[in-house]
PDB file of C-alpha atoms in Angstrom:
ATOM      1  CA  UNK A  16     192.655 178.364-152.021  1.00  0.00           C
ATOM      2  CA  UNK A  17     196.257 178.128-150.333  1.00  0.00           C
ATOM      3  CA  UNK A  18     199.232 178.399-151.845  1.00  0.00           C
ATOM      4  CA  UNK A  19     200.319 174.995-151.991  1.00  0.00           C
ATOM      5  CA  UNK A  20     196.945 174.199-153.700  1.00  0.00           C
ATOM      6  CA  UNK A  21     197.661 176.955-156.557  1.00  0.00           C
ATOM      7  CA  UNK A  22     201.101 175.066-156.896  1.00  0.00           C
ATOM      8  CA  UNK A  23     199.706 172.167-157.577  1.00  0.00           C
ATOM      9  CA  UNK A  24     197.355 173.186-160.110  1.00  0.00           C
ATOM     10  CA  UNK A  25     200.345 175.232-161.799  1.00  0.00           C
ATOM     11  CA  UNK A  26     202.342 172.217-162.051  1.00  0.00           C
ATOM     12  CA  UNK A  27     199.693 169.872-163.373  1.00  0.00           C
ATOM     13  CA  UNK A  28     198.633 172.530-166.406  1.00  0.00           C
ATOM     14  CA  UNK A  29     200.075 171.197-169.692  1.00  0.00           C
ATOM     15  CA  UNK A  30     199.018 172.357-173.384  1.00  0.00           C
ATOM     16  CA  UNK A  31     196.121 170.084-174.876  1.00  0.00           C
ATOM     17  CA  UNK A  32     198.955 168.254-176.917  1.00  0.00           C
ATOM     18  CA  UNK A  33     200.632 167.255-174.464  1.00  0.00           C
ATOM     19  CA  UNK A  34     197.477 165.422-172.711  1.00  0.00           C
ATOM     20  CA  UNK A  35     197.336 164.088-176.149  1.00  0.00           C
ATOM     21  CA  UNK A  36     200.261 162.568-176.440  1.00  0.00           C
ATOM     22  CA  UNK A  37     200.120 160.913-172.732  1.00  0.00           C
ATOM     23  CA  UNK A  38     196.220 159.515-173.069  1.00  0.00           C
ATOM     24  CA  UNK A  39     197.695 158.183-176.522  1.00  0.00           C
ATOM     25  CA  UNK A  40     200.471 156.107-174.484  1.00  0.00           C
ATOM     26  CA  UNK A  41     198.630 155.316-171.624  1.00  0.00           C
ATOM     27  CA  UNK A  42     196.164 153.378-174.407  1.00  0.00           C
ATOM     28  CA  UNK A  43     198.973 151.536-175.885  1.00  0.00           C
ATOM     29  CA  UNK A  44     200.245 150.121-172.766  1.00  0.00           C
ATOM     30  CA  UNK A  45     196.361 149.295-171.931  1.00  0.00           C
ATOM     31  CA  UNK A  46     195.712 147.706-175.474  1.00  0.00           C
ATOM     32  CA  UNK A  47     199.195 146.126-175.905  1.00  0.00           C
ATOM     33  CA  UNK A  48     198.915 144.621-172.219  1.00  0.00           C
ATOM     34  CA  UNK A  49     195.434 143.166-172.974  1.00  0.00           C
ATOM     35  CA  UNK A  50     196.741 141.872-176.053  1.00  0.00           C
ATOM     36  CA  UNK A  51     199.763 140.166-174.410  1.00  0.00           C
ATOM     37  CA  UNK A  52     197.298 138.864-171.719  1.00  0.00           C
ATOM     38  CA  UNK A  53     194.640 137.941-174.726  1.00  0.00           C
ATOM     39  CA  UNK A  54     197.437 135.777-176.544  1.00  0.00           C
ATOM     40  CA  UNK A  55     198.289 134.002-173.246  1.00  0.00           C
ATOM     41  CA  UNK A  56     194.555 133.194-172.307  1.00  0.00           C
ATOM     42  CA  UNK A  57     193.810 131.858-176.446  1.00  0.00           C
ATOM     43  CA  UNK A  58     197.106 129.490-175.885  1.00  0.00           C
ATOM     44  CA  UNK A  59     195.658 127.955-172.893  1.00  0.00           C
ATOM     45  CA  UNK A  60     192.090 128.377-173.393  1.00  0.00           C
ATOM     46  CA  UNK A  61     191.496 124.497-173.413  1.00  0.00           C
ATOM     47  CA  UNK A  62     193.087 124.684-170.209  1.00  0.00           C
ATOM     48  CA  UNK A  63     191.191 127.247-168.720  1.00  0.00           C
ATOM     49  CA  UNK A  64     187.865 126.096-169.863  1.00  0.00           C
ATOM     50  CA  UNK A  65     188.985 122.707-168.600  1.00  0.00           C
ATOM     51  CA  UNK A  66     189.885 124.520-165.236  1.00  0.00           C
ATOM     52  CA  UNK A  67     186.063 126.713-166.021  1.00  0.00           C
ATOM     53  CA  UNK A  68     184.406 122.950-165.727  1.00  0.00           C
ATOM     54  CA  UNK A  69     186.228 121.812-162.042  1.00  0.00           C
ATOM     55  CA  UNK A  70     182.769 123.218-160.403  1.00  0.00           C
ATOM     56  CA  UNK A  71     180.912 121.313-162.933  1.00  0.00           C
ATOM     57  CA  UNK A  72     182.636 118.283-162.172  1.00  0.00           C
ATOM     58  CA  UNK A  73     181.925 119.248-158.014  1.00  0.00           C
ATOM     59  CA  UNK A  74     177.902 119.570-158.726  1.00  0.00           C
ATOM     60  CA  UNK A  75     178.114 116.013-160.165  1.00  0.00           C
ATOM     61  CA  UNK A  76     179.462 114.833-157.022  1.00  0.00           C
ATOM     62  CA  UNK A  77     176.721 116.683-154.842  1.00  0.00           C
ATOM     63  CA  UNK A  78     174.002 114.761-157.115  1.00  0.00           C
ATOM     64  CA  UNK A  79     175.615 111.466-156.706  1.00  0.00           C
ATOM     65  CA  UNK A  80     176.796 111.273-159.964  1.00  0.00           C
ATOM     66  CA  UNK A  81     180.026 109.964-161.717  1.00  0.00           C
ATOM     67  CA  UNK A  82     182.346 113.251-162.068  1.00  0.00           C
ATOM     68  CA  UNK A  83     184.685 111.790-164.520  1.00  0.00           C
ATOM     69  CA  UNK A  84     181.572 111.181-167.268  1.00  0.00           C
ATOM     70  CA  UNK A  85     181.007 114.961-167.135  1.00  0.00           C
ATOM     71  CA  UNK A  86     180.583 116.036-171.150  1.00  0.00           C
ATOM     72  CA  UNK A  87     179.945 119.226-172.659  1.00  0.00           C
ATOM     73  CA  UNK A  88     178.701 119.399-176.347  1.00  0.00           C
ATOM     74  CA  UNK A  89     178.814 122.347-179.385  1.00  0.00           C
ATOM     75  CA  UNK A  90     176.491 122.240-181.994  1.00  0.00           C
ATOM     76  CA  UNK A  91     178.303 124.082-184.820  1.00  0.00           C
ATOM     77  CA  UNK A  92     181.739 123.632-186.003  1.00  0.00           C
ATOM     78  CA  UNK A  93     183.001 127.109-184.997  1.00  0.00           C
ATOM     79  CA  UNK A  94     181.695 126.972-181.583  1.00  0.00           C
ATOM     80  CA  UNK A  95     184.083 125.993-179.315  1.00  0.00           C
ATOM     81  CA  UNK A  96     186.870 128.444-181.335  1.00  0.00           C
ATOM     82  CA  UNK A  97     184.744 131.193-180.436  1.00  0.00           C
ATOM     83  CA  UNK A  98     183.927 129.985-176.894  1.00  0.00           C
ATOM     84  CA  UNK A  99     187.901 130.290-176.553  1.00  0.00           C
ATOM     85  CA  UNK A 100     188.086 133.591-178.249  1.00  0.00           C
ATOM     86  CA  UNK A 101     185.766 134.630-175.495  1.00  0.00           C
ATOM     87  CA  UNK A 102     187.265 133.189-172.993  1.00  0.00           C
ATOM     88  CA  UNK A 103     190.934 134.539-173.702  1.00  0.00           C
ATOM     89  CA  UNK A 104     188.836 137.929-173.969  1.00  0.00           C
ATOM     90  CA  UNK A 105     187.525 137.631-170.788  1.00  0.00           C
ATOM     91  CA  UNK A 106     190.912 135.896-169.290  1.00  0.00           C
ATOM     92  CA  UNK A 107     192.976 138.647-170.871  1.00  0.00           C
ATOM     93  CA  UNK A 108     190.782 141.692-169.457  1.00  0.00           C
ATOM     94  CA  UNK A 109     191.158 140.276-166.056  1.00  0.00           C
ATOM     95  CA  UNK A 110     195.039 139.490-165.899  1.00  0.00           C
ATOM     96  CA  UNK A 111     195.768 142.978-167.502  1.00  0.00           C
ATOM     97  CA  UNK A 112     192.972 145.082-165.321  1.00  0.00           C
ATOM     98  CA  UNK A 113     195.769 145.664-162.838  1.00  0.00           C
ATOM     99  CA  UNK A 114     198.079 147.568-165.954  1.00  0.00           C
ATOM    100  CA  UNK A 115     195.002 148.967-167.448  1.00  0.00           C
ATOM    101  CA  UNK A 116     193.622 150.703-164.010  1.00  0.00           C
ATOM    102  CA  UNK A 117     197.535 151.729-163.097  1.00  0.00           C
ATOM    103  CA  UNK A 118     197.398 153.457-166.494  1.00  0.00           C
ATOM    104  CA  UNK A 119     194.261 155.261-165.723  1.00  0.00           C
ATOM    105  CA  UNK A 120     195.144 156.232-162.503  1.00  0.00           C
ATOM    106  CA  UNK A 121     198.610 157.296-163.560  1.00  0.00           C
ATOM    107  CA  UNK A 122     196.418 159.710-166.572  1.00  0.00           C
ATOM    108  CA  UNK A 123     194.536 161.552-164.100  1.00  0.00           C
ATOM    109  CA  UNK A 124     197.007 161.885-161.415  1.00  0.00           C
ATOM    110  CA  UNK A 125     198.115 164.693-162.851  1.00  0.00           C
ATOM    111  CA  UNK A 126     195.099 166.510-162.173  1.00  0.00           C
ATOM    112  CA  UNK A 127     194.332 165.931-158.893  1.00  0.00           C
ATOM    113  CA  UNK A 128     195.240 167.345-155.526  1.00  0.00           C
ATOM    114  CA  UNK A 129     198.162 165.017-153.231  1.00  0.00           C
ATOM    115  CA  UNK A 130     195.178 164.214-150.806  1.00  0.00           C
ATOM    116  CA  UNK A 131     192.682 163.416-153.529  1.00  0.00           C
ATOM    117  CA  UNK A 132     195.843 160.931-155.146  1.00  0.00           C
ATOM    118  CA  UNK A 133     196.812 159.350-151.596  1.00  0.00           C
ATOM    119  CA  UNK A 134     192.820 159.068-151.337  1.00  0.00           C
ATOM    120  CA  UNK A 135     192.211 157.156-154.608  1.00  0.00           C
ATOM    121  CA  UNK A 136     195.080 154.827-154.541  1.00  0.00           C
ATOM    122  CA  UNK A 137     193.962 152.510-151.591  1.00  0.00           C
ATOM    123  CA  UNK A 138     190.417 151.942-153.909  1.00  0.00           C
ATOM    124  CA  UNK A 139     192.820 151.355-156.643  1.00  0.00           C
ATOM    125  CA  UNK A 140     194.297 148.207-154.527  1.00  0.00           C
ATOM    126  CA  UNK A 141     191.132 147.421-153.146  1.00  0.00           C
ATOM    127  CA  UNK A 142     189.480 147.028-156.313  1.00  0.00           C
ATOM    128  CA  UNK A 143     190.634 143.735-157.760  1.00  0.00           C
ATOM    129  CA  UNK A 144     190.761 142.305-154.635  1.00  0.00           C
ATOM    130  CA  UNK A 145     187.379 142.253-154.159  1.00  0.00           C
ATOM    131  CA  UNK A 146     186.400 141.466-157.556  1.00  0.00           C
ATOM    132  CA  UNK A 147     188.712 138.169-156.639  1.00  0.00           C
ATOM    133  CA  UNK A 148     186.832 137.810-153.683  1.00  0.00           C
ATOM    134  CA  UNK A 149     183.244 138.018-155.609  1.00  0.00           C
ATOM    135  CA  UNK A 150     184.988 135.405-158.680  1.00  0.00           C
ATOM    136  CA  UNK A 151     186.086 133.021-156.001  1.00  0.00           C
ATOM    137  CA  UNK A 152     182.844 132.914-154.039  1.00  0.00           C
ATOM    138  CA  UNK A 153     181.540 131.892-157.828  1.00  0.00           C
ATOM    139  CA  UNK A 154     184.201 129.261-158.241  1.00  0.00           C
ATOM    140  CA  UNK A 155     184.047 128.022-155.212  1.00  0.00           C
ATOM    141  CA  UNK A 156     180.268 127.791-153.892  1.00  0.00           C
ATOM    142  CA  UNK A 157     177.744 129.131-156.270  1.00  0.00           C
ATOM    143  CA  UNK A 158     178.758 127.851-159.414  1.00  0.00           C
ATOM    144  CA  UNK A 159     178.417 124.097-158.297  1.00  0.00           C
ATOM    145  CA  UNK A 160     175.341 125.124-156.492  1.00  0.00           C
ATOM    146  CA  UNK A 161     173.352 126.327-159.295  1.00  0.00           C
ATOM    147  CA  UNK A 162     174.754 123.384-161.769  1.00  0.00           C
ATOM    148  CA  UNK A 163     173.650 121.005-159.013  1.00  0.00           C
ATOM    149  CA  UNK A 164     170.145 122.772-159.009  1.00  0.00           C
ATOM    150  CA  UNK A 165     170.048 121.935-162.861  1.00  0.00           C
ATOM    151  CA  UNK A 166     171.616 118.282-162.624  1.00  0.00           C
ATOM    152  CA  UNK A 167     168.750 117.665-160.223  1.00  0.00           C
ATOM    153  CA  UNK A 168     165.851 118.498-163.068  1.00  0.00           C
ATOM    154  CA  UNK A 169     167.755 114.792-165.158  1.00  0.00           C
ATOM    155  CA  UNK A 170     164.979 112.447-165.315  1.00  0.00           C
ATOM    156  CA  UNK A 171     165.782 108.995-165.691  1.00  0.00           C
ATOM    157  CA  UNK A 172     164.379 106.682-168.077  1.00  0.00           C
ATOM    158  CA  UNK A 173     162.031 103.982-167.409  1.00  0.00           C
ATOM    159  CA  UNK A 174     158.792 102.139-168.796  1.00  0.00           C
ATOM    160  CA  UNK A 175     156.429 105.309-167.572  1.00  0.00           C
ATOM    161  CA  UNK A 176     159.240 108.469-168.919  1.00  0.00           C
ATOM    162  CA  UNK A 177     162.076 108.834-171.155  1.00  0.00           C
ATOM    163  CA  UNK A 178     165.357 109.733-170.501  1.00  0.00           C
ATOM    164  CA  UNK A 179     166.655 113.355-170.142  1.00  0.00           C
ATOM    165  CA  UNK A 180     170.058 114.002-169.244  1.00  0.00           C
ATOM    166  CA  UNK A 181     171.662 117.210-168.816  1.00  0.00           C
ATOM    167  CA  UNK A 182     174.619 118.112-171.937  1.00  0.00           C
ATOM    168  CA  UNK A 183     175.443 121.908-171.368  1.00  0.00           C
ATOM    169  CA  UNK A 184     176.589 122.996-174.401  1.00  0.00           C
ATOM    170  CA  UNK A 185     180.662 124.547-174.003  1.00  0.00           C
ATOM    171  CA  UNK A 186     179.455 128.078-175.055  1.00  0.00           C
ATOM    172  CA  UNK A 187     176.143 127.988-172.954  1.00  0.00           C
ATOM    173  CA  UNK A 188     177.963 126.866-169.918  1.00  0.00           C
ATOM    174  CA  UNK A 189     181.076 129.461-170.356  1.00  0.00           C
ATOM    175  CA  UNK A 190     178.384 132.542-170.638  1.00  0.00           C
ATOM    176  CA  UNK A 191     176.562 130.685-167.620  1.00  0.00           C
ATOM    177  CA  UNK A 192     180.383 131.137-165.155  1.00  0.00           C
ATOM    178  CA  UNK A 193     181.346 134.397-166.691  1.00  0.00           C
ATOM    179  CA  UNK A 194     178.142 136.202-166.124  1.00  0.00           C
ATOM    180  CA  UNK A 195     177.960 134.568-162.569  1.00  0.00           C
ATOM    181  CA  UNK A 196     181.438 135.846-162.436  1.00  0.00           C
ATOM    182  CA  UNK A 197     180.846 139.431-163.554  1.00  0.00           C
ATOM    183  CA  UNK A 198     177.711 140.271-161.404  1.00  0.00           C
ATOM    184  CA  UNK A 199     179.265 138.802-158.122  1.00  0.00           C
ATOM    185  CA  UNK A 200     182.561 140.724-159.110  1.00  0.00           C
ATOM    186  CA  UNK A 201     180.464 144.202-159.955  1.00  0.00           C
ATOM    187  CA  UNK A 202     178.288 143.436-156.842  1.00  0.00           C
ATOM    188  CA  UNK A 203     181.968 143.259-154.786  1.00  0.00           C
ATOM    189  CA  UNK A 204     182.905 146.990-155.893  1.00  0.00           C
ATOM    190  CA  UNK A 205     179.921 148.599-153.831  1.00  0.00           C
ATOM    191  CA  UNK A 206     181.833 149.378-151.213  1.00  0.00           C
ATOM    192  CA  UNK A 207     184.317 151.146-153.171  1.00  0.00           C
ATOM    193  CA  UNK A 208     182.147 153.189-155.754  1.00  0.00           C
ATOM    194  CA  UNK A 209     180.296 154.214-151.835  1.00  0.00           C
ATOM    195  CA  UNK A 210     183.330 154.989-150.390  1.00  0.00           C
ATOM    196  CA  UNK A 211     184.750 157.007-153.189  1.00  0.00           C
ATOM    197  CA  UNK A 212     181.554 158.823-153.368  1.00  0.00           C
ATOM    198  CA  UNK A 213     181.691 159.745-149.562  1.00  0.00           C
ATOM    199  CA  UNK A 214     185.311 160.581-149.848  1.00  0.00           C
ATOM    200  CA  UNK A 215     184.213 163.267-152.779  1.00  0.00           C
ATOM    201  CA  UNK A 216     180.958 164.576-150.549  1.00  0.00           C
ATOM    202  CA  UNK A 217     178.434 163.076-152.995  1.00  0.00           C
ATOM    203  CA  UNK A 218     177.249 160.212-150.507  1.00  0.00           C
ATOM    204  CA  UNK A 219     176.768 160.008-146.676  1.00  0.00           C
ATOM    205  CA  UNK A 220     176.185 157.557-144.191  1.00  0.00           C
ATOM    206  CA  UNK A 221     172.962 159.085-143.147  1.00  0.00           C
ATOM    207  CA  UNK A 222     171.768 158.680-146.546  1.00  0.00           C
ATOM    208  CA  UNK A 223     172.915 154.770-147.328  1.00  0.00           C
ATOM    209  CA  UNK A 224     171.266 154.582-143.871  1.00  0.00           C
ATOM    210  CA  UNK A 225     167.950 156.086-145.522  1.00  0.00           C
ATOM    211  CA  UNK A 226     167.521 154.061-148.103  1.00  0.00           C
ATOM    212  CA  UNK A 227     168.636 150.739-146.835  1.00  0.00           C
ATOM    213  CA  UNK A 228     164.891 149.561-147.696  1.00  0.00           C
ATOM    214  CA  UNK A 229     165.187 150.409-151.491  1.00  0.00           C
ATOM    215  CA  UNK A 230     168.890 148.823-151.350  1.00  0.00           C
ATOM    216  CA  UNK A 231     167.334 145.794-150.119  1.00  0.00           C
ATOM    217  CA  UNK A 232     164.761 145.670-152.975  1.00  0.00           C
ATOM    218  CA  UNK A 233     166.978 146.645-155.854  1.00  0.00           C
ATOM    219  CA  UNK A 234     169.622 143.840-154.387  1.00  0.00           C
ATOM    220  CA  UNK A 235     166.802 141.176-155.047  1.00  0.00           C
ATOM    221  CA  UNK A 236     165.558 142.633-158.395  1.00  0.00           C
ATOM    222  CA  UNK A 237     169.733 143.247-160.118  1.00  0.00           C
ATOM    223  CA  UNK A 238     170.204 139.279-158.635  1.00  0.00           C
ATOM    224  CA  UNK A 239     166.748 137.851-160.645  1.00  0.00           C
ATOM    225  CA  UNK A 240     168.154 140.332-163.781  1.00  0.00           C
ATOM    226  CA  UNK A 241     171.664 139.060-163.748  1.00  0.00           C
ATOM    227  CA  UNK A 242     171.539 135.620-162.412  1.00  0.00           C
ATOM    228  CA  UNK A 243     170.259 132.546-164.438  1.00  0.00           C
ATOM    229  CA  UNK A 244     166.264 131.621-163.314  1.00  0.00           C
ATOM    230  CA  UNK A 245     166.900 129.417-160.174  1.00  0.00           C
ATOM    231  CA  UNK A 246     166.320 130.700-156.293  1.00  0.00           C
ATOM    232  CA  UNK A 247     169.852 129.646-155.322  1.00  0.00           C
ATOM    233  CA  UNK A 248     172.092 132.246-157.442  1.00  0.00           C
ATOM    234  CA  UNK A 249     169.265 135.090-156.903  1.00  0.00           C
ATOM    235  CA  UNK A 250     169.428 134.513-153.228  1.00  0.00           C
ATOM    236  CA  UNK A 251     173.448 133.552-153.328  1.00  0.00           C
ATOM    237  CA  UNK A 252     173.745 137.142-154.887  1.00  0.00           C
ATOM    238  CA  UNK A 253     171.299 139.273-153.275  1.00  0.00           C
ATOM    239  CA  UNK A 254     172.374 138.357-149.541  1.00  0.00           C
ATOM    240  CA  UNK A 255     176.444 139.212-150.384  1.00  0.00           C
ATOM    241  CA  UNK A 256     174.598 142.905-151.971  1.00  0.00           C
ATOM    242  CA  UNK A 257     172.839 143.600-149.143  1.00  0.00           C
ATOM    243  CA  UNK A 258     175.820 142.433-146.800  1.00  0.00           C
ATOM    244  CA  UNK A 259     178.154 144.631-148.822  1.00  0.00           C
ATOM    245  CA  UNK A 260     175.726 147.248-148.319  1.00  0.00           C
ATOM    246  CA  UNK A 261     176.130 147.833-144.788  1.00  0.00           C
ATOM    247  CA  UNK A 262     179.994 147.021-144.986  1.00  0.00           C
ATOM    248  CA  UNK A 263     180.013 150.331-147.384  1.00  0.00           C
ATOM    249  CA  UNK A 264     177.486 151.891-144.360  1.00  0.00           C
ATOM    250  CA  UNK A 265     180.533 150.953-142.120  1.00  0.00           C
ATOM    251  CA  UNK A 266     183.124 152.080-144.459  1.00  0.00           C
ATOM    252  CA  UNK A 267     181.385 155.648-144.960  1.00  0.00           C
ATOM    253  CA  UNK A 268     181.001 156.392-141.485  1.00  0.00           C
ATOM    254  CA  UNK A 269     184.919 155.892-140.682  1.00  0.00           C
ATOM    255  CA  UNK A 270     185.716 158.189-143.985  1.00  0.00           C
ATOM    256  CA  UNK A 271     183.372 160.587-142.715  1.00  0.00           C
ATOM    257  CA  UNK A 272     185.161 160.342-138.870  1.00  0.00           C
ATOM    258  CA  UNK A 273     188.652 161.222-140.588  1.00  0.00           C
ATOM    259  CA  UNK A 274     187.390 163.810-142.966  1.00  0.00           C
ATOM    260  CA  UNK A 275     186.437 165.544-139.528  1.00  0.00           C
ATOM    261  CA  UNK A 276     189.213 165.225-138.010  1.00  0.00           C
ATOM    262  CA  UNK A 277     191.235 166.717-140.743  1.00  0.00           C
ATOM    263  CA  UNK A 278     189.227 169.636-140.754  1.00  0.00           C
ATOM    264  CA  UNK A 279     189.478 169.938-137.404  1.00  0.00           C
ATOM    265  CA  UNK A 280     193.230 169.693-137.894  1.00  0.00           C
ATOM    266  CA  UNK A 281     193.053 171.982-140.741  1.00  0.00           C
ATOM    267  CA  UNK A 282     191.289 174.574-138.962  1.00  0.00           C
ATOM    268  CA  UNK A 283     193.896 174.209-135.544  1.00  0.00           C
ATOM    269  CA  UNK A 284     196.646 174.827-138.236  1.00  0.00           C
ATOM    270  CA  UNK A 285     195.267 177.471-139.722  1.00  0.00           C
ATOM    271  CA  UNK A 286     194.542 179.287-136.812  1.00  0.00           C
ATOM    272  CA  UNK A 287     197.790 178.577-135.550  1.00  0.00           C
ATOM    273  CA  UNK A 288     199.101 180.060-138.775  1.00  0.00           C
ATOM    274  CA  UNK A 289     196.844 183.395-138.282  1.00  0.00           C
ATOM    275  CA  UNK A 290     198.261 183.802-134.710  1.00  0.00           C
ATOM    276  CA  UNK A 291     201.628 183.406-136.038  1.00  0.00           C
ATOM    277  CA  UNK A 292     201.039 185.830-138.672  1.00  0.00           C
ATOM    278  CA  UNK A 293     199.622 188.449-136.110  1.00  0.00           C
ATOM    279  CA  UNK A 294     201.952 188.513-133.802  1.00  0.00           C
ATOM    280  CA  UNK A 295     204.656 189.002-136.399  1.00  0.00           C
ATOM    281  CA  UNK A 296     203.043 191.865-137.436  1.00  0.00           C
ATOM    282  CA  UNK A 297     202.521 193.496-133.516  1.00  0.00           C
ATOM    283  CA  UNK A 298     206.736 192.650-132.953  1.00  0.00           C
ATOM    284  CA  UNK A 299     207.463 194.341-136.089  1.00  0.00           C
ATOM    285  CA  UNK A 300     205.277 197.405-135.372  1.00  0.00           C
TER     286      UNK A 300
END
């Protein structure tokens, strides 16, 4: 261990209290900031749910059917209070992620070495922005694909069959987007859970190489467990998986490149420090 390191660790020891008393802060900002995000999301939750129901409205267009005579139903008098409950939940934990994760990250800071903090900021950027990228892909493309692959199942009544019409009910349909929203978003944080383990030595490229088979299995069998029954959002979330699979393949194989390099560099500048040191001793003998 250098002697830079050994300063470092010096300066982050602090008495058990004292961690205390910062992880106590660092959960009030995180709880009041979700709270402040939760009470912004329940004002608006009509609006958002109304916004939640735009790819709805885009599915009836695909089936040839009249968007503005989309309805959604609730069965029981408290059900679309707590479909907005859970929606300003769910509204609230993503709007205040950003606070919550600087919080964490500014916890364990602390604790860690520079080159382990300058390493674990860029996934702290990264993060959300691909969980953005996996919501919009559901806003924009799968979402009205899948509702599309339901409106297709109406049957329309004649002599021969009776009428059955689709009428989503507001809590069915809200746990129907956020799900789709949460597994693409997980799916979308491969690369960075990959990366951070290759950064740490606990992953290699070799290995995701290795097992791309079993990656390619467990894609399709997480999409049929946390996608609704139809071939469209277990395919529409399997193929992004696997895709993001060999993007993290990519990703580990350039962290692996620098980590060499630094040690190379390392090892140049220690050696060059050794020399140094010798020949200081020879002149002053």
């Amino acid at each position: 261990m250098s002697i830079s390191e050994k300063d470092e660790i010096d300066k982050s020891a602090a008495p058990l209290m004292e961690h205390l008393i910062e992880l106590r802060r660092r959960l009030m900002w995180s709880i009041g900031g979700f709270f402040v995000a939760f009470l912004f999301c329940f004002f608006f939750a009509k609006q958002l749910f109304n916004l939640l129901v735009i790819p709805f409205k885009w599915a009836t267009q695909w089936a040839g059917l009249d968007p503005h005579k989309v309805e959604l139903i609730y069965t029981a008098p408290q059900e679309f209070f707590f479909t907005q409950v859970k929606l300003a939940m769910f509204g609230g934990m993503v709007i205040a992620f950003p606070l919550i994760a600087t919080q964490i990250y500014k916890f364990i800071a602390p604790g860690l070495y520079k080159n382990e903090r300058n390493a674990f900021l860029p996934f702290l950027i990264a993060s959300p922005i691909l969980f953005l990228m996996g919501a919009s892909l559901v806003y924009f493309f799968f979402t009205p694909m899948v509702m599309w692959f339901f409106l297709a199942m109406q049957q329309a009544g004649t002599d021969d069959q009776v009428q059955i019409s689709l009428l989503p009910k507001v809590s069915e349909y809200l746990s129907l987007i956020m799900t789709l929203i949460f597994s693409f978003g997980l799916v979308f944080q491969l690369p960075v859970v990959t990366s951070l383990m290759t950064r740490v030595g606990m992953l290699s490229s070799e290995a995701l190489v290795e097992k791309r088979k079993w990656a390619i299995v467990i894609a399709f069998v997480v999409a049929a467990v946390l996608t609704p029954p139809d071939p469209i959002s277990q395919i529409g979330l399997a193929v992004p998986t696997i895709l993001l699979y060999e993007v993290s393949i990519w990703s580990a194989r350039l962290i692996e490149r620098s980590k060499e390099r630094e040690r190379l560099a390392r090892e140049k500048r220690e050696a060059a420090e050794a020399a140094a040191e010798k020949a200081a001793d020879a002149s002053s003998t």
